[in-house]
Amino acid sequence: MATHRSVFDAAELRAQFNDAGINPQFIPSIWKYVLQNPGCELDEIPDLPSSAYPLLCSKFKPLTSTVHSVLHSTDGVTAKLLIRLQNGAFVEAVIMTYDTRLGKYGGKPRPGGPRSTLCISSQVGCKMGCKFCATGTMGFKDNLRSGEIVEQLVHASRLSNIRNVVFMGMGEPLNNYTALVEAIRVMTGSPFQLSPKRITVSTVGIIHAINKLHSDLPGLNLAVSLHAPVQEVRCQIMPSARAFPLEKLMTALQAYQNNSQKKIFIEYIMLDGVNDEEQHAHQLGKLLETFQVVVNLIPFNPIGSFSQFRTSSEQKVSEFQKILRGTYNIRTTVRKQMGQDISGACGQLVVNLPDKRYGEKTGLITDIEDLRI
Ligand code: SAH
Ligand code: SF4
């Protein structure tokens, strides 16, 4: 039997509707119904043209992926969804719900309930091979289809009110460009209606993709995993830097910023003795002088006992931050410890629990803390 495609595979659904002469204006109402009734069958959706039902049922499924398990962190801030794709592979998505009571609402709960950020995966594994990254050690397994990317939002929306989406889960989003663009267009349209400025794509720096990103997806936030201020150090920790040299990357980013007029987020993972010295902070400050950026310093989350890297001390991180802020006037934040459990753990779950052992293991896991190795 041919495999059914996700009804959230927008291009496929549109093409099939087009061939069958069905008006594509019905598509958002199909998505809305599935979003509100994730367990439904497609022939239950009301008010579609009669020719749509046999087509939908023979070629599509409401959801092709399933939530295998949900792990809640002890502080209740994060929930990690382990999602099983139609082909049996696993990816993860993480929901982060910030405590808005402490923030701008003066101790009162936020009107309309808490808002969450969803961290999404774009690939199974990743071919970029960054030396500090768990997903990188898996190698590349597969690209997610656009529908599989959107389905992560559908699953997460059942658990939380998702306001922001970040592509910081497994994989390099710009290496799965067509599916990424298609998925984001679905997310920003009806019925999801996420504002593009609430969507952030994080990339290691795929230059040819950055060059067309703004015209394909205007208004989006771009985060760049820079991690080193000079080519030599970057090559040491990120093999892909050879194919995408720093100088060319910065030229592409300058053009992106000129076109988009938006600030760029710079991610910088702090590795003890590798990229966290005073000189690196000055080099980074100079490199970013002509840009509007926010630098996010990320405490390295050790990926098992094989890791060749150590986490920078808090003092080193704060000195680094002080130089960027004080000498170069660059907005610089430090990712909270909480982040180590979520984005830092990118790919970790899947790597640690291979498919075969998974069934027996999951029953035991009640909390994200239990995953520590
Ligand atoms: N491929 C994209 C997006 C996924 S990685 C990219 O690299 O930007 C998302 C973020 O998680 C990146 O900034 C990456 O540097 C960070 N990350 C990966 N491994 C980590 C680790 N062991 N500790 C902390 N952050 C890590
Ligand atoms: Fe891939 Fe990003 Fe991990 Fe590098 S950090 S291996 S680009 S997922």
mmCIF file of N, CA, C and O in Angstrom, residues 238-314:
data_model
loop_
_atom_site.group_PDB
_atom_site.id
_atom_site.type_symbol
_atom_site.label_atom_id
_atom_site.label_comp_id
_atom_site.label_asym_id
_atom_site.label_seq_id
_atom_site.Cartn_x
_atom_site.Cartn_y
_atom_site.Cartn_z
ATOM 1 N N MET A 238 33.756 23.063 14.091
ATOM 2 C CA MET A 238 32.664 22.914 13.122
ATOM 3 C C MET A 238 33.234 22.612 11.752
ATOM 4 O O MET A 238 33.638 23.519 11.017
ATOM 5 N N PRO A 239 33.272 21.367 11.356
ATOM 6 C CA PRO A 239 33.865 21.008 10.067
ATOM 7 C C PRO A 239 33.229 21.739 8.884
ATOM 8 O O PRO A 239 33.895 22.008 7.880
ATOM 9 N N SER A 240 31.961 22.107 9.006
ATOM 10 C CA SER A 240 31.272 22.759 7.884
ATOM 11 C C SER A 240 31.849 24.141 7.593
ATOM 12 O O SER A 240 31.592 24.714 6.529
ATOM 13 N N ALA A 241 32.628 24.689 8.540
ATOM 14 C CA ALA A 241 33.212 26.015 8.326
ATOM 15 C C ALA A 241 34.188 26.010 7.150
ATOM 16 O O ALA A 241 34.460 27.055 6.559
ATOM 17 N N ARG A 242 34.696 24.844 6.787
ATOM 18 C CA ARG A 242 35.593 24.776 5.624
ATOM 19 C C ARG A 242 34.816 25.065 4.348
ATOM 20 O O ARG A 242 35.278 25.770 3.465
ATOM 21 N N ALA A 243 33.625 24.501 4.252
ATOM 22 C CA ALA A 243 32.803 24.727 3.057
ATOM 23 C C ALA A 243 32.176 26.116 3.067
ATOM 24 O O ALA A 243 31.891 26.677 2.015
ATOM 25 N N PHE A 244 31.963 26.660 4.265
ATOM 26 C CA PHE A 244 31.319 27.978 4.383
ATOM 27 C C PHE A 244 32.208 28.890 5.218
ATOM 28 O O PHE A 244 31.965 29.103 6.402
ATOM 29 N N PRO A 245 33.283 29.415 4.591
ATOM 30 C CA PRO A 245 34.287 30.178 5.345
ATOM 31 C C PRO A 245 33.691 31.420 6.016
ATOM 32 O O PRO A 245 32.777 32.052 5.481
ATOM 33 N N LEU A 246 34.257 31.746 7.166
ATOM 34 C CA LEU A 246 33.744 32.827 8.003
ATOM 35 C C LEU A 246 33.600 34.151 7.237
ATOM 36 O O LEU A 246 32.589 34.833 7.348
ATOM 37 N N GLU A 247 34.640 34.473 6.462
ATOM 38 C CA GLU A 247 34.610 35.760 5.772
ATOM 39 C C GLU A 247 33.421 35.842 4.813
ATOM 40 O O GLU A 247 32.690 36.840 4.763
ATOM 41 N N LYS A 248 33.204 34.751 4.063
ATOM 42 C CA LYS A 248 32.081 34.728 3.112
ATOM 43 C C LYS A 248 30.751 34.723 3.851
ATOM 44 O O LYS A 248 29.772 35.330 3.407
ATOM 45 N N LEU A 249 30.731 34.036 4.995
ATOM 46 C CA LEU A 249 29.504 33.994 5.795
ATOM 47 C C LEU A 249 29.135 35.400 6.275
ATOM 48 O O LEU A 249 27.976 35.823 6.183
ATOM 49 N N MET A 250 30.153 36.152 6.746
ATOM 50 C CA MET A 250 29.871 37.491 7.261
ATOM 51 C C MET A 250 29.390 38.421 6.136
ATOM 52 O O MET A 250 28.518 39.264 6.351
ATOM 53 N N THR A 251 29.934 38.226 4.934
ATOM 54 C CA THR A 251 29.469 39.032 3.789
ATOM 55 C C THR A 251 27.998 38.714 3.497
ATOM 56 O O THR A 251 27.184 39.608 3.252
ATOM 57 N N ALA A 252 27.658 37.437 3.538
ATOM 58 C CA ALA A 252 26.264 37.033 3.287
ATOM 59 C C ALA A 252 25.343 37.598 4.376
ATOM 60 O O ALA A 252 24.229 38.046 4.096
ATOM 61 N N LEU A 253 25.832 37.594 5.629
ATOM 62 C CA LEU A 253 25.012 38.105 6.728
ATOM 63 C C LEU A 253 24.809 39.614 6.609
ATOM 64 O O LEU A 253 23.736 40.136 6.922
ATOM 65 N N GLN A 254 25.856 40.299 6.138
ATOM 66 C CA GLN A 254 25.727 41.744 5.958
ATOM 67 C C GLN A 254 24.659 42.042 4.904
ATOM 68 O O GLN A 254 23.792 42.908 5.108
ATOM 69 N N ALA A 255 24.691 41.288 3.821
ATOM 70 C CA ALA A 255 23.679 41.481 2.766
ATOM 71 C C ALA A 255 22.293 41.140 3.305
ATOM 72 O O ALA A 255 21.321 41.859 3.049
ATOM 73 N N TYR A 256 22.204 40.088 4.083
ATOM 74 C CA TYR A 256 20.913 39.694 4.667
ATOM 75 C C TYR A 256 20.376 40.821 5.549
ATOM 76 O O TYR A 256 19.207 41.187 5.480
ATOM 77 N N GLN A 257 21.279 41.381 6.365
ATOM 78 C CA GLN A 257 20.838 42.436 7.279
ATOM 79 C C GLN A 257 20.442 43.712 6.517
ATOM 80 O O GLN A 257 19.442 44.342 6.853
ATOM 81 N N ASN A 258 21.192 44.029 5.465
ATOM 82 C CA ASN A 258 20.837 45.204 4.668
ATOM 83 C C ASN A 258 19.442 45.044 4.065
ATOM 84 O O ASN A 258 18.648 45.976 4.037
ATOM 85 N N ASN A 259 19.154 43.827 3.579
ATOM 86 C CA ASN A 259 17.843 43.586 2.965
ATOM 87 C C ASN A 259 16.722 43.515 3.983
ATOM 88 O O ASN A 259 15.647 44.060 3.783
ATOM 89 N N SER A 260 16.982 42.812 5.084
ATOM 90 C CA SER A 260 15.890 42.536 6.028
ATOM 91 C C SER A 260 15.706 43.656 7.048
ATOM 92 O O SER A 260 14.631 43.795 7.620
ATOM 93 N N GLN A 261 16.785 44.411 7.284
ATOM 94 C CA GLN A 261 16.748 45.466 8.305
ATOM 95 C C GLN A 261 16.376 44.913 9.677
ATOM 96 O O GLN A 261 15.730 45.589 10.471
ATOM 97 N N LYS A 262 16.726 43.664 9.908
ATOM 98 C CA LYS A 262 16.411 43.060 11.205
ATOM 99 C C LYS A 262 17.699 42.684 11.920
ATOM 100 O O LYS A 262 18.696 42.341 11.278
ATOM 101 N N LYS A 263 17.638 42.710 13.264
ATOM 102 C CA LYS A 263 18.841 42.279 13.979
ATOM 103 C C LYS A 263 19.010 40.764 13.818
ATOM 104 O O LYS A 263 18.039 40.026 13.617
ATOM 105 N N ILE A 264 20.246 40.342 13.894
ATOM 106 C CA ILE A 264 20.551 38.918 13.752
ATOM 107 C C ILE A 264 20.965 38.393 15.126
ATOM 108 O O ILE A 264 21.652 39.081 15.884
ATOM 109 N N PHE A 265 20.494 37.201 15.454
ATOM 110 C CA PHE A 265 20.888 36.577 16.717
ATOM 111 C C PHE A 265 22.138 35.728 16.476
ATOM 112 O O PHE A 265 22.193 34.957 15.522
ATOM 113 N N ILE A 266 23.127 35.915 17.332
ATOM 114 C CA ILE A 266 24.366 35.157 17.194
ATOM 115 C C ILE A 266 24.459 34.176 18.361
ATOM 116 O O ILE A 266 24.414 34.578 19.529
ATOM 117 N N GLU A 267 24.548 32.888 18.040
ATOM 118 C CA GLU A 267 24.713 31.894 19.100
ATOM 119 C C GLU A 267 26.203 31.572 19.245
ATOM 120 O O GLU A 267 26.919 31.432 18.250
ATOM 121 N N TYR A 268 26.634 31.471 20.494
ATOM 122 C CA TYR A 268 28.066 31.257 20.759
ATOM 123 C C TYR A 268 28.185 30.300 21.933
ATOM 124 O O TYR A 268 27.917 30.653 23.081
ATOM 125 N N ILE A 269 28.538 29.077 21.638
ATOM 126 C CA ILE A 269 28.647 28.053 22.674
ATOM 127 C C ILE A 269 29.996 28.213 23.380
ATOM 128 O O ILE A 269 31.027 28.362 22.728
ATOM 129 N N MET A 270 29.983 28.269 24.705
ATOM 130 C CA MET A 270 31.203 28.568 25.455
ATOM 131 C C MET A 270 31.954 27.285 25.799
ATOM 132 O O MET A 270 31.509 26.485 26.627
ATOM 133 N N LEU A 271 33.107 27.090 25.139
ATOM 134 C CA LEU A 271 33.914 25.879 25.342
ATOM 135 C C LEU A 271 35.219 26.259 26.041
ATOM 136 O O LEU A 271 35.998 27.070 25.512
ATOM 137 N N ASP A 272 35.421 25.675 27.186
ATOM 138 C CA ASP A 272 36.557 26.021 28.043
ATOM 139 C C ASP A 272 37.889 25.924 27.296
ATOM 140 O O ASP A 272 38.240 24.861 26.760
ATOM 141 N N GLY A 273 38.611 27.045 27.241
ATOM 142 C CA GLY A 273 39.954 27.074 26.640
ATOM 143 C C GLY A 273 39.968 27.010 25.121
ATOM 144 O O GLY A 273 41.029 27.054 24.507
ATOM 145 N N VAL A 274 38.821 26.904 24.489
ATOM 146 C CA VAL A 274 38.769 26.784 23.033
ATOM 147 C C VAL A 274 38.378 28.112 22.391
ATOM 148 O O VAL A 274 39.044 28.599 21.473
ATOM 149 N N ASN A 275 37.287 28.703 22.883
ATOM 150 C CA ASN A 275 36.780 29.927 22.257
ATOM 151 C C ASN A 275 36.316 30.954 23.297
ATOM 152 O O ASN A 275 35.580 31.867 22.965
ATOM 153 N N ASP A 276 36.730 30.746 24.570
ATOM 154 C CA ASP A 276 36.155 31.580 25.640
ATOM 155 C C ASP A 276 37.149 32.534 26.283
ATOM 156 O O ASP A 276 36.875 33.097 27.331
ATOM 157 N N GLU A 277 38.311 32.751 25.627
ATOM 158 C CA GLU A 277 39.327 33.641 26.207
ATOM 159 C C GLU A 277 39.029 35.104 25.868
ATOM 160 O O GLU A 277 38.269 35.387 24.940
ATOM 161 N N GLU A 278 39.701 35.987 26.620
ATOM 162 C CA GLU A 278 39.540 37.416 26.407
ATOM 163 C C GLU A 278 39.743 37.825 24.940
ATOM 164 O O GLU A 278 38.958 38.581 24.376
ATOM 165 N N GLN A 279 40.801 37.266 24.329
ATOM 166 C CA GLN A 279 41.098 37.634 22.932
ATOM 167 C C GLN A 279 39.932 37.252 22.011
ATOM 168 O O GLN A 279 39.615 37.975 21.055
ATOM 169 N N HIS A 280 39.273 36.137 22.307
ATOM 170 C CA HIS A 280 38.149 35.724 21.459
ATOM 171 C C HIS A 280 36.991 36.724 21.571
ATOM 172 O O HIS A 280 36.315 37.026 20.586
ATOM 173 N N ALA A 281 36.794 37.224 22.793
ATOM 174 C CA ALA A 281 35.724 38.207 22.990
ATOM 175 C C ALA A 281 36.018 39.468 22.162
ATOM 176 O O ALA A 281 35.123 40.022 21.519
ATOM 177 N N HIS A 282 37.293 39.896 22.169
ATOM 178 C CA HIS A 282 37.647 41.091 21.379
ATOM 179 C C HIS A 282 37.508 40.816 19.884
ATOM 180 O O HIS A 282 37.006 41.646 19.126
ATOM 181 N N GLN A 283 37.952 39.631 19.462
ATOM 182 C CA GLN A 283 37.822 39.285 18.032
ATOM 183 C C GLN A 283 36.349 39.267 17.616
ATOM 184 O O GLN A 283 35.985 39.756 16.543
ATOM 185 N N LEU A 284 35.520 38.706 18.489
ATOM 186 C CA LEU A 284 34.086 38.627 18.184
ATOM 187 C C LEU A 284 33.472 40.027 18.134
ATOM 188 O O LEU A 284 32.692 40.351 17.231
ATOM 189 N N GLY A 285 33.859 40.854 19.095
ATOM 190 C CA GLY A 285 33.364 42.234 19.135
ATOM 191 C C GLY A 285 33.683 42.962 17.845
ATOM 192 O O GLY A 285 32.819 43.622 17.249
ATOM 193 N N LYS A 286 34.935 42.812 17.372
ATOM 194 C CA LYS A 286 35.352 43.509 16.135
ATOM 195 C C LYS A 286 34.605 42.938 14.922
ATOM 196 O O LYS A 286 34.173 43.673 14.044
ATOM 197 N N LEU A 287 34.457 41.622 14.908
ATOM 198 C CA LEU A 287 33.781 40.961 13.778
ATOM 199 C C LEU A 287 32.351 41.463 13.619
ATOM 200 O O LEU A 287 31.835 41.566 12.509
ATOM 201 N N LEU A 288 31.724 41.768 14.765
ATOM 202 C CA LEU A 288 30.301 42.114 14.727
ATOM 203 C C LEU A 288 30.053 43.622 14.764
ATOM 204 O O LEU A 288 28.902 44.056 14.810
ATOM 205 N N GLU A 289 31.138 44.394 14.710
ATOM 206 C CA GLU A 289 31.041 45.849 14.870
ATOM 207 C C GLU A 289 30.023 46.501 13.938
ATOM 208 O O GLU A 289 29.282 47.381 14.343
ATOM 209 N N THR A 290 29.982 46.033 12.684
ATOM 210 C CA THR A 290 29.114 46.690 11.697
ATOM 211 C C THR A 290 27.698 46.115 11.672
ATOM 212 O O THR A 290 26.894 46.467 10.809
ATOM 213 N N PHE A 291 27.395 45.194 12.582
ATOM 214 C CA PHE A 291 26.089 44.513 12.565
ATOM 215 C C PHE A 291 25.183 44.973 13.700
ATOM 216 O O PHE A 291 25.649 45.451 14.737
ATOM 217 N N GLN A 292 23.880 44.781 13.510
ATOM 218 C CA GLN A 292 22.920 44.879 14.609
ATOM 219 C C GLN A 292 22.666 43.456 15.084
ATOM 220 O O GLN A 292 22.010 42.683 14.375
ATOM 221 N N VAL A 293 23.209 43.103 16.236
ATOM 222 C CA VAL A 293 23.084 41.714 16.677
ATOM 223 C C VAL A 293 22.713 41.616 18.156
ATOM 224 O O VAL A 293 22.871 42.574 18.920
ATOM 225 N N VAL A 294 22.217 40.460 18.532
ATOM 226 C CA VAL A 294 22.143 40.081 19.941
ATOM 227 C C VAL A 294 22.957 38.794 20.046
ATOM 228 O O VAL A 294 22.713 37.836 19.301
ATOM 229 N N VAL A 295 23.939 38.798 20.928
ATOM 230 C CA VAL A 295 24.757 37.589 21.103
ATOM 231 C C VAL A 295 24.189 36.790 22.267
ATOM 232 O O VAL A 295 23.894 37.334 23.331
ATOM 233 N N ASN A 296 23.999 35.493 22.029
ATOM 234 C CA ASN A 296 23.533 34.612 23.085
ATOM 235 C C ASN A 296 24.671 33.635 23.425
ATOM 236 O O ASN A 296 25.049 32.810 22.592
ATOM 237 N N LEU A 297 25.249 33.802 24.619
ATOM 238 C CA LEU A 297 26.324 32.891 25.045
ATOM 239 C C LEU A 297 25.668 31.642 25.627
ATOM 240 O O LEU A 297 24.805 31.722 26.498
ATOM 241 N N ILE A 298 26.058 30.467 25.106
ATOM 242 C CA ILE A 298 25.406 29.213 25.498
ATOM 243 C C ILE A 298 26.363 28.352 26.317
ATOM 244 O O ILE A 298 27.403 27.931 25.797
ATOM 245 N N PRO A 299 26.036 28.096 27.593
ATOM 246 C CA PRO A 299 26.895 27.176 28.350
ATOM 247 C C PRO A 299 26.868 25.798 27.683
ATOM 248 O O PRO A 299 25.793 25.276 27.387
ATOM 249 N N PHE A 300 28.034 25.259 27.402
ATOM 250 C CA PHE A 300 28.132 23.952 26.738
ATOM 251 C C PHE A 300 27.538 22.867 27.635
ATOM 252 O O PHE A 300 27.822 22.795 28.824
ATOM 253 N N ASN A 301 26.709 22.035 27.042
ATOM 254 C CA ASN A 301 26.120 20.908 27.761
ATOM 255 C C ASN A 301 26.888 19.639 27.360
ATOM 256 O O ASN A 301 26.788 19.214 26.209
ATOM 257 N N PRO A 302 27.699 19.061 28.260
ATOM 258 C CA PRO A 302 28.542 17.930 27.861
ATOM 259 C C PRO A 302 27.692 16.778 27.342
ATOM 260 O O PRO A 302 26.696 16.426 27.942
ATOM 261 N N ILE A 303 28.095 16.217 26.207
ATOM 262 C CA ILE A 303 27.298 15.146 25.620
ATOM 263 C C ILE A 303 27.939 13.793 25.914
ATOM 264 O O ILE A 303 28.552 13.187 25.069
ATOM 265 N N GLY A 304 27.810 13.375 27.154
ATOM 266 C CA GLY A 304 28.337 12.063 27.506
ATOM 267 C C GLY A 304 29.798 12.129 27.877
ATOM 268 O O GLY A 304 30.453 13.162 27.748
ATOM 269 N N SER A 305 30.331 11.017 28.319
ATOM 270 C CA SER A 305 31.690 11.006 28.856
ATOM 271 C C SER A 305 32.745 11.083 27.764
ATOM 272 O O SER A 305 33.917 11.250 28.039
ATOM 273 N N PHE A 306 32.323 10.976 26.476
ATOM 274 C CA PHE A 306 33.310 11.001 25.392
ATOM 275 C C PHE A 306 33.685 12.414 24.987
ATOM 276 O O PHE A 306 34.578 12.617 24.198
ATOM 277 N N SER A 307 32.980 13.383 25.533
ATOM 278 C CA SER A 307 33.180 14.735 25.043
ATOM 279 C C SER A 307 34.606 15.220 25.270
ATOM 280 O O SER A 307 35.186 15.044 26.331
ATOM 281 N N GLN A 308 35.149 15.852 24.234
ATOM 282 C CA GLN A 308 36.505 16.410 24.337
ATOM 283 C C GLN A 308 36.482 17.819 24.915
ATOM 284 O O GLN A 308 37.526 18.408 25.128
ATOM 285 N N PHE A 309 35.270 18.361 25.147
ATOM 286 C CA PHE A 309 35.153 19.746 25.614
ATOM 287 C C PHE A 309 34.671 19.817 27.049
ATOM 288 O O PHE A 309 34.034 18.908 27.547
ATOM 289 N N ARG A 310 34.989 20.974 27.686
ATOM 290 C CA ARG A 310 34.442 21.245 29.020
ATOM 291 C C ARG A 310 33.669 22.559 28.994
ATOM 292 O O ARG A 310 33.944 23.435 28.156
ATOM 293 N N THR A 311 32.749 22.671 29.935
ATOM 294 C CA THR A 311 31.940 23.884 30.040
ATOM 295 C C THR A 311 32.793 25.019 30.596
ATOM 296 O O THR A 311 33.537 24.815 31.560
ATOM 297 N N SER A 312 32.690 26.201 30.029
ATOM 298 C CA SER A 312 33.422 27.358 30.560
ATOM 299 C C SER A 312 32.899 27.706 31.949
ATOM 300 O O SER A 312 31.711 27.536 32.223
ATOM 301 N N SER A 313 33.774 28.211 32.796
ATOM 302 C CA SER A 313 33.329 28.601 34.134
ATOM 303 C C SER A 313 32.413 29.822 34.041
ATOM 304 O O SER A 313 32.485 30.590 33.077
ATOM 305 N N GLU A 314 31.590 29.974 35.066
ATOM 306 C CA GLU A 314 30.662 31.114 35.062
ATOM 307 C C GLU A 314 31.411 32.430 34.985
ATOM 308 O O GLU A 314 30.969 33.391 34.356
#
